[in-house]
XYZ file of C-alpha atoms in Angstrom:
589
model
C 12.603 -5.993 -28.916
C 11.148 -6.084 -32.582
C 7.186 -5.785 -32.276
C 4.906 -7.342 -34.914
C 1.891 -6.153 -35.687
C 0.118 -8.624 -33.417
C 1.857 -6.886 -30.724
C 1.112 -3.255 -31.671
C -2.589 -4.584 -32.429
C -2.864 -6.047 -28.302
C -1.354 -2.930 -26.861
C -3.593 -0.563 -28.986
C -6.993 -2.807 -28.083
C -5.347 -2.492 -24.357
C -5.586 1.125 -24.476
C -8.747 1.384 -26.509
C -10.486 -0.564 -23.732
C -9.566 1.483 -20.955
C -10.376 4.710 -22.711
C -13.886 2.871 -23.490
C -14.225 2.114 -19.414
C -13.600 5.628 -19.138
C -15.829 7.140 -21.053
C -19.003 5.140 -19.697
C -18.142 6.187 -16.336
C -17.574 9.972 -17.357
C -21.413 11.326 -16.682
C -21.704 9.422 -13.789
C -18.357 10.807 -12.093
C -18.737 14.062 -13.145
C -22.482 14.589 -10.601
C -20.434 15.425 -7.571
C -17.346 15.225 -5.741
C -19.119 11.652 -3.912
C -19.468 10.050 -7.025
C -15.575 11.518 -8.620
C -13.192 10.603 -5.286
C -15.783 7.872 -3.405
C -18.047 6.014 -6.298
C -20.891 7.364 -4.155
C -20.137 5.133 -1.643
C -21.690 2.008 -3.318
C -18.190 -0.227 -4.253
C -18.631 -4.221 -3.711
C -16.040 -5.426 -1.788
C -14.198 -7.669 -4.332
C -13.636 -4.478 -6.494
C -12.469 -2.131 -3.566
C -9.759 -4.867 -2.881
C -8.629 -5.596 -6.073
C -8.079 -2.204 -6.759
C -6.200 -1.858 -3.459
C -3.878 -4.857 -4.817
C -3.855 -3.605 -8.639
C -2.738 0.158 -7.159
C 0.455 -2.140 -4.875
C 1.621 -3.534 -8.230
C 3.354 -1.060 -10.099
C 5.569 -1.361 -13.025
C 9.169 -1.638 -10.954
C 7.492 -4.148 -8.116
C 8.859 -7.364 -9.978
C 11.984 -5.656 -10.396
C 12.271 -5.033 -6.820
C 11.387 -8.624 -5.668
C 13.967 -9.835 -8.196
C 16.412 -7.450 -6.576
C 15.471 -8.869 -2.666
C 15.361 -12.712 -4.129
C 18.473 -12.007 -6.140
C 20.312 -10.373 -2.937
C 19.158 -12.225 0.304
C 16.887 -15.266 -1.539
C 13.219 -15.851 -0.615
C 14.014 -14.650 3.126
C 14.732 -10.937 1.403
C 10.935 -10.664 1.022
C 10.454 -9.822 4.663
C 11.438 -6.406 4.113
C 7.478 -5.695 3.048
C 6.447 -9.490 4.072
C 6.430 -8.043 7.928
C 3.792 -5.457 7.139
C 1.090 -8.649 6.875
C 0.924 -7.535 10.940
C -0.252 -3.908 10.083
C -2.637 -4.702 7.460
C -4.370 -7.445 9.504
C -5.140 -4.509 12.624
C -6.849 -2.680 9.765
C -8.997 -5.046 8.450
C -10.172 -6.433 11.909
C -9.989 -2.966 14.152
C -9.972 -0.281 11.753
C -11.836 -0.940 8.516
C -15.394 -0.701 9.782
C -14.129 2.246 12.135
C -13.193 4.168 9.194
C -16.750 3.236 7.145
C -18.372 4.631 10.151
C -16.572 7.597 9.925
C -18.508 8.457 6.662
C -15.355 10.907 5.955
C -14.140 11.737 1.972
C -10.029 11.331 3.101
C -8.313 9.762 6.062
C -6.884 13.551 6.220
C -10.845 14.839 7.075
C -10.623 12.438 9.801
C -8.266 15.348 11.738
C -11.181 17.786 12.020
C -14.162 14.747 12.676
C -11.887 13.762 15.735
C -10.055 16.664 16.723
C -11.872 20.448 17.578
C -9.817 24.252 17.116
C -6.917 25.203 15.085
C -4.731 22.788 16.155
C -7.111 20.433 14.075
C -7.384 22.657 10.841
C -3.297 22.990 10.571
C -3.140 19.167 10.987
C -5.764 18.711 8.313
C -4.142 21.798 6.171
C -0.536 20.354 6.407
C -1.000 16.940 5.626
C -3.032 17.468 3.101
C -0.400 19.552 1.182
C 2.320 17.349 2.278
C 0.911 13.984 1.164
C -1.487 15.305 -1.412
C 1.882 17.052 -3.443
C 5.500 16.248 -2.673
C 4.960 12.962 -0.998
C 2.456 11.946 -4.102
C 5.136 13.486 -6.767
C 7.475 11.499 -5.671
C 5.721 8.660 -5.487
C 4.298 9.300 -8.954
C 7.844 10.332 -10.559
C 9.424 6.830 -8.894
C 7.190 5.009 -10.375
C 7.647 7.122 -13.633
C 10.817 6.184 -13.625
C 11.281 2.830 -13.271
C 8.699 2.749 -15.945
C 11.253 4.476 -18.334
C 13.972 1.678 -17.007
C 11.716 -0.721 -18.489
C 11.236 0.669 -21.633
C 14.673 1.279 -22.280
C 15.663 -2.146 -21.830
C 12.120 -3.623 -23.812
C 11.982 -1.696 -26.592
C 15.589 -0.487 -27.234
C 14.871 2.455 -26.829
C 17.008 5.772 -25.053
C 16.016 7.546 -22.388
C 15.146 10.565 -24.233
C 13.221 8.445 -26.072
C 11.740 5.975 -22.961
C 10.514 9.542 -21.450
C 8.432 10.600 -24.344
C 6.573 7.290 -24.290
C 5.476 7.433 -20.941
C 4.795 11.245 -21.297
C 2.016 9.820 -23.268
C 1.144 6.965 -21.401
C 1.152 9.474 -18.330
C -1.458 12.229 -20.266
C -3.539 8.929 -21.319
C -4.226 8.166 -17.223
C -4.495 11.520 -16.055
C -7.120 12.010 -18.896
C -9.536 8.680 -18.175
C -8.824 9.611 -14.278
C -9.826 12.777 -14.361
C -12.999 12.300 -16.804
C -13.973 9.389 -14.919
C -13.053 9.129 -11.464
C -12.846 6.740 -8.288
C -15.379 4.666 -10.853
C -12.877 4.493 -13.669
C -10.311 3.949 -11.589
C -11.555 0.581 -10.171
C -12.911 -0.830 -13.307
C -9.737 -0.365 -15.242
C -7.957 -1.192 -12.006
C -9.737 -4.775 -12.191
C -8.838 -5.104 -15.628
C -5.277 -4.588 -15.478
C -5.265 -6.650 -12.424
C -6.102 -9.746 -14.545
C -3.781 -8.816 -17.267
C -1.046 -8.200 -15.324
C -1.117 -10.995 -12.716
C -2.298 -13.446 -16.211
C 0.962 -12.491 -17.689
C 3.165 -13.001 -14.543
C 1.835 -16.433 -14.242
C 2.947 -17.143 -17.800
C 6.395 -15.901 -17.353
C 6.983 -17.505 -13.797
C 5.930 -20.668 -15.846
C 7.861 -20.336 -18.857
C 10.953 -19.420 -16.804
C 10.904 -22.396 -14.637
C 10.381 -24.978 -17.787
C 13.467 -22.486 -19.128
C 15.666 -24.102 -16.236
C 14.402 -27.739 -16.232
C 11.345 -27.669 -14.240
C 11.411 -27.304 -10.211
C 13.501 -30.177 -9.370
C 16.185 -28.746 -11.374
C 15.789 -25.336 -10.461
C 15.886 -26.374 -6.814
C 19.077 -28.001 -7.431
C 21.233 -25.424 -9.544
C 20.380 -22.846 -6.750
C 21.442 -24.875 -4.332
C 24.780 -25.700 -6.214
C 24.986 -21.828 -6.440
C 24.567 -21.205 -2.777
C 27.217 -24.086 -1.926
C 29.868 -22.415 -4.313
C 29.407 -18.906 -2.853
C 29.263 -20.153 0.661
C 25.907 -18.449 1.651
C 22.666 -19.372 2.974
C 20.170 -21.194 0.926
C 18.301 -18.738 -0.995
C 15.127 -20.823 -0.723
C 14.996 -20.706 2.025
C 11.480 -18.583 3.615
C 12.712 -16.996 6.787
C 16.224 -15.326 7.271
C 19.230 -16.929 9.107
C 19.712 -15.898 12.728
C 21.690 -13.195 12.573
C 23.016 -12.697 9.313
C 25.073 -10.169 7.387
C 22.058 -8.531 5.976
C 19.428 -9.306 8.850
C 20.789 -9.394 12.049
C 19.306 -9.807 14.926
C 18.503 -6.563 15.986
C 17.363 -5.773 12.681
C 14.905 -8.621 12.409
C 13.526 -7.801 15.674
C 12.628 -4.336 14.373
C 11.279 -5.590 11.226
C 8.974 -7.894 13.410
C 8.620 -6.018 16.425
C 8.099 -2.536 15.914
C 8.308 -1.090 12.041
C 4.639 -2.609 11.415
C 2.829 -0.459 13.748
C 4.849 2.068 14.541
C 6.410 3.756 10.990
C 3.683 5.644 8.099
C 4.644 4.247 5.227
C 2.416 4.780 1.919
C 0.034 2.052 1.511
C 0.791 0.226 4.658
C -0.153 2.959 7.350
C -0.994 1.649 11.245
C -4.572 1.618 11.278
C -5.623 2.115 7.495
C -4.720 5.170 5.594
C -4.178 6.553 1.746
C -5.852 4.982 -1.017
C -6.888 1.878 1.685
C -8.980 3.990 3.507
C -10.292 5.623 0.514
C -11.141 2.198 -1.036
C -12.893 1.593 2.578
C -14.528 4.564 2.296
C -16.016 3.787 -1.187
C -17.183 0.149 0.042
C -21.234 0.048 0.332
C -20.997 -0.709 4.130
C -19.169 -1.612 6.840
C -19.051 -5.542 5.904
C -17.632 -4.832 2.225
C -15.148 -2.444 3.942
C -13.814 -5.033 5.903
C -14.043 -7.852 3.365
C -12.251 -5.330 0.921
C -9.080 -5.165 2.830
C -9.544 -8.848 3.785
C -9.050 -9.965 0.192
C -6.504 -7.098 -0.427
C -4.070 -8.503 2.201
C -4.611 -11.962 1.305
C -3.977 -11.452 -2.055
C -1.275 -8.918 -1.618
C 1.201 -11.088 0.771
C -0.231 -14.463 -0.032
C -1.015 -15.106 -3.619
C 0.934 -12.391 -5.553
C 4.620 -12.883 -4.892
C 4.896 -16.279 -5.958
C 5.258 -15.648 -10.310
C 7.770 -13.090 -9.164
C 10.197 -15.197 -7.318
C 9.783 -17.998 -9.410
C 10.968 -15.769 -12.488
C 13.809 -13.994 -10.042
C 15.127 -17.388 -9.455
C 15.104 -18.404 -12.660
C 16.673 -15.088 -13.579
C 19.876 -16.229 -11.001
C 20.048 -19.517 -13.287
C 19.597 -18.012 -16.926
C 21.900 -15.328 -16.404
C 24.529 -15.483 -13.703
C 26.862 -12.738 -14.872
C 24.685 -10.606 -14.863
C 25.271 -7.235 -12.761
C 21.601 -5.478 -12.629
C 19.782 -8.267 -11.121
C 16.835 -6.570 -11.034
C 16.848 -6.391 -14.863
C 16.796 -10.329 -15.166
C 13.139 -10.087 -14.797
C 12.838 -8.102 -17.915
C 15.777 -10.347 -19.579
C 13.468 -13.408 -19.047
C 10.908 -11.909 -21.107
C 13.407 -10.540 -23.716
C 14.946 -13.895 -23.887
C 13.538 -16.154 -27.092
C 14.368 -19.654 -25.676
C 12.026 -18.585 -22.590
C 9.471 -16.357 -24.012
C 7.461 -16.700 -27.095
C 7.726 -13.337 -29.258
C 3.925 -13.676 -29.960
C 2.940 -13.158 -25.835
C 5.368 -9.746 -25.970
C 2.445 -7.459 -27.213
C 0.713 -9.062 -24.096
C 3.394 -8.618 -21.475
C 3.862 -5.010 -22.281
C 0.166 -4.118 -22.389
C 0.885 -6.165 -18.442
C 3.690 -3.823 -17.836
C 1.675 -0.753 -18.818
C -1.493 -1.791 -16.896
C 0.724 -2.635 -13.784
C 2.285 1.461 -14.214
C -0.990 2.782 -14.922
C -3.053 1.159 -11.965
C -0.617 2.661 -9.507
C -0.500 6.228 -11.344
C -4.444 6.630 -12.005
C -5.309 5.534 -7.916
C -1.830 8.359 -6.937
C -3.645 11.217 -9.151
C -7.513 10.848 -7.760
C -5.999 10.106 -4.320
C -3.817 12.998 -4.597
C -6.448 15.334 -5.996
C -9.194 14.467 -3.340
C -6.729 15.581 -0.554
C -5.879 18.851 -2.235
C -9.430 19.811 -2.931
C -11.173 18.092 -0.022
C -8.890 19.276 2.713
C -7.657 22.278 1.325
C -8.990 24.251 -1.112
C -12.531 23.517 -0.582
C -11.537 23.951 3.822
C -9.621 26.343 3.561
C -10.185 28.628 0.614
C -13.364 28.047 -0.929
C -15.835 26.852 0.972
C -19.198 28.025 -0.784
C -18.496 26.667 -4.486
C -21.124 24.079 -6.011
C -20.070 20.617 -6.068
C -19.337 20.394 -9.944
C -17.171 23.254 -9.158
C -15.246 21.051 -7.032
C -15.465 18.739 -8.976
C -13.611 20.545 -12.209
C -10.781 22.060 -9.829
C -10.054 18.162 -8.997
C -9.800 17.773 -12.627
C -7.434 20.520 -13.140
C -4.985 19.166 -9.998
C -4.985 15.783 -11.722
C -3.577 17.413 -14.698
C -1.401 19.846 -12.255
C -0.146 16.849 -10.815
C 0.562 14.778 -13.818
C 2.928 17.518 -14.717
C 4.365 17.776 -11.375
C 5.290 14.188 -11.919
C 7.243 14.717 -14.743
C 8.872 17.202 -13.412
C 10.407 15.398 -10.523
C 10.812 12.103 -13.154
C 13.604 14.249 -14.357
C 15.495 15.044 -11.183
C 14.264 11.385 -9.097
C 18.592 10.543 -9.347
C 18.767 13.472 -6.837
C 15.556 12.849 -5.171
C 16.493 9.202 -4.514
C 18.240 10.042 -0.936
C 14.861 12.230 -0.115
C 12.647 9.525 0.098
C 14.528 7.162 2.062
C 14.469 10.020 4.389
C 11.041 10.862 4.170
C 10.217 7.483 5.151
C 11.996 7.042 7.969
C 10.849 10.324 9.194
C 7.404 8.562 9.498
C 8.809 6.514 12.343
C 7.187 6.735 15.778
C 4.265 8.244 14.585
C 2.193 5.026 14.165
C 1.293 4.469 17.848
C -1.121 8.186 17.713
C -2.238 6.556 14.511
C -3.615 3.583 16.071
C -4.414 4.728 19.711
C -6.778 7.540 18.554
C -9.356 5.810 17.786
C -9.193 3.742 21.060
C -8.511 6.516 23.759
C -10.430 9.492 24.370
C -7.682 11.352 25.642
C -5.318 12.009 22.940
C -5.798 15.524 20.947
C -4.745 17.140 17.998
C -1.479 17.824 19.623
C -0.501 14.463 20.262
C -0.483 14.046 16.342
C 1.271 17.302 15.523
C 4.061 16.661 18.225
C 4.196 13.202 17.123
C 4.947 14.256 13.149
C 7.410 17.015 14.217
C 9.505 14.807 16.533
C 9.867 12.416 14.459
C 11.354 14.039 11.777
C 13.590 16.067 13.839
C 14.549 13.363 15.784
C 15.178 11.026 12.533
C 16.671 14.001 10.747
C 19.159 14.795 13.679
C 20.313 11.259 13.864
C 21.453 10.646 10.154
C 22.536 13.845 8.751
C 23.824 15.031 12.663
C 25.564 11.778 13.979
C 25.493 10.353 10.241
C 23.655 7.250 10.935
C 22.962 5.286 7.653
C 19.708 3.657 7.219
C 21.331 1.832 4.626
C 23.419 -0.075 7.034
C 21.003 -2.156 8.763
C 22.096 -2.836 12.447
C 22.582 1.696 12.254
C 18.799 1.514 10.388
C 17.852 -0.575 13.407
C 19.249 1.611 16.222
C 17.740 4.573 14.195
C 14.240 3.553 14.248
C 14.372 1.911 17.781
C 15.995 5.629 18.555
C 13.122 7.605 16.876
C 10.324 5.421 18.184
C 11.305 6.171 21.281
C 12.020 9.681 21.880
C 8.584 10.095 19.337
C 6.375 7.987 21.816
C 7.778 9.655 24.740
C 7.721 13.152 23.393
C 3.659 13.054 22.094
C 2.881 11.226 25.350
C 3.654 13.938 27.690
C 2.236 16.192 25.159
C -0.654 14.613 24.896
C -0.856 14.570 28.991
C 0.219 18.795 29.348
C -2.673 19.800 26.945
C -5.933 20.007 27.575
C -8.374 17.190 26.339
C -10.744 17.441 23.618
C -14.237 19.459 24.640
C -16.343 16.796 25.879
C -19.074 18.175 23.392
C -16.448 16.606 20.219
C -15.463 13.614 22.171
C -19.061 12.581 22.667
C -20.115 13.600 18.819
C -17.148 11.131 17.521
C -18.395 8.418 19.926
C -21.771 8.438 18.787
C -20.511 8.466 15.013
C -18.037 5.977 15.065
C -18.861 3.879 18.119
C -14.872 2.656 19.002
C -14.896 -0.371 21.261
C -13.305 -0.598 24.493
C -11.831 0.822 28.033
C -10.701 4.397 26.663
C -14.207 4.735 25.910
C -16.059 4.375 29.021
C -16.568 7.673 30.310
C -17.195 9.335 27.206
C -19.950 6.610 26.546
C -21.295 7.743 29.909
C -21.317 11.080 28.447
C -23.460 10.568 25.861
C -26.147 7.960 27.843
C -24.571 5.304 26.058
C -23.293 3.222 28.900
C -24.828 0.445 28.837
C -24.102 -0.747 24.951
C -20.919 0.426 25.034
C -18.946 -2.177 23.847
C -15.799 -3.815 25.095
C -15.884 -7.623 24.527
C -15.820 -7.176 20.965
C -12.802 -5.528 20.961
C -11.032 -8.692 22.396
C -12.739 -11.216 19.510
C -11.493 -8.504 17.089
C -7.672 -9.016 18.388
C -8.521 -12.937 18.301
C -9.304 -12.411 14.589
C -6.147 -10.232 13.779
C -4.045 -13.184 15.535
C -5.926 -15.534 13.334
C -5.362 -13.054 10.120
C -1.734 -13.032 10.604
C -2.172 -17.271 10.581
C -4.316 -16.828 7.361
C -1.758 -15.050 5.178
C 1.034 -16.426 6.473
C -0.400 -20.092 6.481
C -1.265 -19.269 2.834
C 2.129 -17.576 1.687
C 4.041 -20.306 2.935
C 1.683 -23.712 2.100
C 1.499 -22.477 -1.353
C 5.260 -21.806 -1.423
C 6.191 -25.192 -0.129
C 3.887 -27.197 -2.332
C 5.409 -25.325 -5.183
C 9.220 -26.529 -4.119
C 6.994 -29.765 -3.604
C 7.594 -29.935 -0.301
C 3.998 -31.401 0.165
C 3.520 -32.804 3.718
C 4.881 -29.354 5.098
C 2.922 -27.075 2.452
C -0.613 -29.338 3.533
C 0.132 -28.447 6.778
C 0.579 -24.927 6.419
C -2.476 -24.731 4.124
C -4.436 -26.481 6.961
C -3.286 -23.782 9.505
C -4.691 -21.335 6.285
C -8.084 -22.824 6.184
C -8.888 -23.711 10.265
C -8.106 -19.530 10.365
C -10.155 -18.625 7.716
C -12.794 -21.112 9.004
C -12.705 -19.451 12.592
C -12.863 -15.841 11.423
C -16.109 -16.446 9.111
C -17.638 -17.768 12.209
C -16.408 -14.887 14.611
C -17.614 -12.227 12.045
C -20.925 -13.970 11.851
C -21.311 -13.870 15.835
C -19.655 -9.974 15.902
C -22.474 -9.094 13.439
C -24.954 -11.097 15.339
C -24.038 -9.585 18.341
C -23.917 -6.145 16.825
């Protein structure tokens, strides 16, 4: 790709904006460690979510939806389309939990609900284990598919690719660690708009490309018919198929929502959700935050890309990457205008740099919240804190790169670090709901499932590439991981009454596993438990909302209009009933 100076001029006003957001944000970020990881708790709810759904579209996410769409059609989507279940318990049961909570980092949560050592190692060991190598990787993987792109926009080798996003990588750890949670959302809500703008112009571009939808509808169907497959636009998979069969789409739907950890999608609110939550200016704009974050995560967004993937399947039919027809589309002349390329790439390097800035101030606060300021210095000022956090967003920045260069090898790791998150979900969401689970129940829960998952693919070489074996695996390790923290949970003592009735009165959790700890602290009578049941009537009308939305808006895009109205009015009575149960919950509260 040949830039002109227009382009050169967009990309450098691009960065010269962000460096300008960080910079007026710098004095105020730098007063204490509130104000650097938490915007001193004061975040509107529309900017908490958008930054939760700026940080979820990195730089290789169109790739990857190009590569589901281009594989298994629309229906490919519900690989990440099933977590809509998950994200809907933390908006209704969780989000105003975890305001309540008043913590810095989900991982502080440990020693708020937990007492002892057992506590502290939980709190120590996660925080080293997310906070580095899971956060490394996460940061070189998206590292690298931002070199992928570059390679193929600007021509460039890989040598070459690196260097660039060395720089680009130096330019976010410097405005993150100068300016904090603050800079992070405010940049985060401008690259949102960029990015997503720019989408929208290429979905629409590529369709015209094509013929419009009419055609496009009929050339993919022409290409299903001659390769004897399923339609691809179709929105749910076929009963059974090759790639999802049954068993497999029972575990998608049944049990990976709320019972795997997976980054960004934890049971119950986690990561840099719960640190948006935690940021929000009360417990409303928590729970609105991760409202609009899910709707516009799994209902709005994936649209533009599987328009463009589609389109991709049509422009280019030979060709063997299918994820790379998404950056062929924009590449190509006779769909994209060489004038909006300056644009897309400033899209492409907002889209990288939202997910990298919210990974390094994420990763920082755990490493200086829940470790080095718990564990080895815990009588430092706060703008000592707040320099060391500085200094790991630079450590980890580096750390990045590091792995960027060996994330080939690295590849088979995390697969296998996520599925050794399976079975721990079910501690994750019952804590806050039963008195009687302890510290133990988590750190039994973590180690069993890894074992467990460990022992089954590298001991009896079960591929969680091969999905009925990936299904079997997690049904395997959900099991024996329930079981296992259960009767843990049930041979060790409880927590002393003394902590039990401390978290109650902070947090107030709803419901039966409550009751004699409410007791406990004279708090019987407004203990309460019928709220709990409207909030599971809300997450059932959540789940409606998104998917009511995902799919109307799909089908009156194919023009399928009497079937998309109908799904939109499913959208809106939803959306209608949960404004007016969260009007009587606060009411009643």
């Amino acid at each position: 790709m040949n830039l002109s100076l227009l382009d050169w001029t967009v990309i450098a006003a691009y960065f010269i904006f962000n460096l300008g957001i960080a910079i007026y944000y710098a004095r105020r970020a730098s007063g204490s460690t509130s104000e650097f990881f938490l915007s001193g708790r004061n975040v509107p709810w529309w900017l908490a979510g958008t930054s939760m759904v700026a940080t979820t579209f990195a730089a290789d996410t169109p790739l990857a939806v190009t590569g589901f769409v281009a594989k298994n059609g629309i229906a490919g989507n519900w690989l990440w389309w099933n977590f809509v279940m998950s994200g809907m318990l933390t908006v209704f049961l969780y989000a105003r939990l975890w305001r309540r909570a008043g913590v810095m980092t989900d991982i502080e949560f440990a020693e708020l609900r937990y007492s002892g050592k057992p506590a502290a190692f939980l709190r120590g060991f996660r925080a080293l284990y997310l906070g580095l190598p899971i956060n490394c990787i996460i940061l070189g993987w998206v590292n690298l598919a931002m070199v992928k792109i570059l390679e193929i926009t600007l021509g460039v080798d890989k040598s070459g690719a690196i260097k660039i996003v060395i720089g680009m990588l130096i330019f976010t750890a410097f405005y993150t660690a100068i300016s904090g949670l603050w800079g992070v959302l405010v940049t985060d809500l401008f690259q949102f708009a960029l990015k997503m703008g720019m989408v929208i112009v290429l979905a629409i571009l590529a369709v015209n490309a094509v013929g419009g939808i009419d055609a496009m509808k009929s050339k993919i169907g022409a290409m299903d018919a001659a390769a004897g497959a399923g339609s691809r636009l179709a929105f749910f998979p076929e009963f059974d198929s090759a790639w999802m069969p049954a068993i497999t789409l029972f575990v998608y739907l049944g049990v990976i929502w709320w019972s795997t950890w997976y980054p960004g999608a934890e049971p119950g609110g986690g990561g840099y959700v719960a640190q948006r939550i935690f940021s929000a200016k009360n417990e409303r704009h928590g729970l609105l935050a991760t409202l609009w974050f899910n709707v516009a995560h799994y209902a709005l967004r994936p649209w533009p890309w599987i328009l463009t993937a589609l389109a991709s399947l049509i422009l280019y039919p030979e060709l063997v990457d299918k994820e790379s027809g998404y950056i062929k589309t924009l590449l190509d002349p006779n769909v994209f205008p060489s004038y909006l390329r300056g644009f897309m790439l400033a899209a492409f390097a907002a889209a990288y740099m939202s997910t990298i800035g919210t990974q390094l101030n994420w990763g920082a606060s755990y490493v200086i919240n829940d470790f080095y300021r718990r564990f080895l210095n815990r009588t430092a000022s706060d703008k000592h804190y707040v320099i060391a956090s500085q200094v790991v967003t630079v450590l980890l920045m580096i750390a990045s790169l590091v792995i960027t260069f060996y994330m080939e090898s690295i590849g088979g790791a995390w697969k296998l670090l996520l599925v050794t998150g399976a079975g721990t979900g079910t501690v994750l969401l019952l804590r806050w709901f039963w008195w009687r689970i302890n510290a133990w129940s988590e750190v039994s829960a973590m180690i069993t499932a890894a074992v467990v998952s460990i022992f089954l693919q590298k001991g009896l070489g079960w591929d969680s590439d091969e999905p009925r074996q990936f299904a079997y695996l997690m049904l395997v390790t959900v099991g024996f991981t329930t079981l296992i923290w259960i009767v843990v949970t049930l041979m060790t003592g409880p927590e002393p009454t003394e902590k039990l009735v401390a978290f109650y009165r902070r947090v107030r959790p709803e419901g039966p596993g409550w009751n004699g700890i409410a007791a406990e602290a004279g708090l019987a009578e407004s203990h309460a438990q019928g709220r709990l049941s409207l909030q599971f009537v809300n997450w059932i009308l959540g789940v409606a909302l998104i998917y009511g939305s995902l799919f109307g808006i799909g089908k009156l895009i194919f023009k399928e209009w009497g079937t998309g109205l109908l799904y939109l009015l499913v959208a809106i009575v939803a959306g209608a009933l949960i404004s007016r149960n969260l009007s009587r919950g606060e009411m009643t509260a």
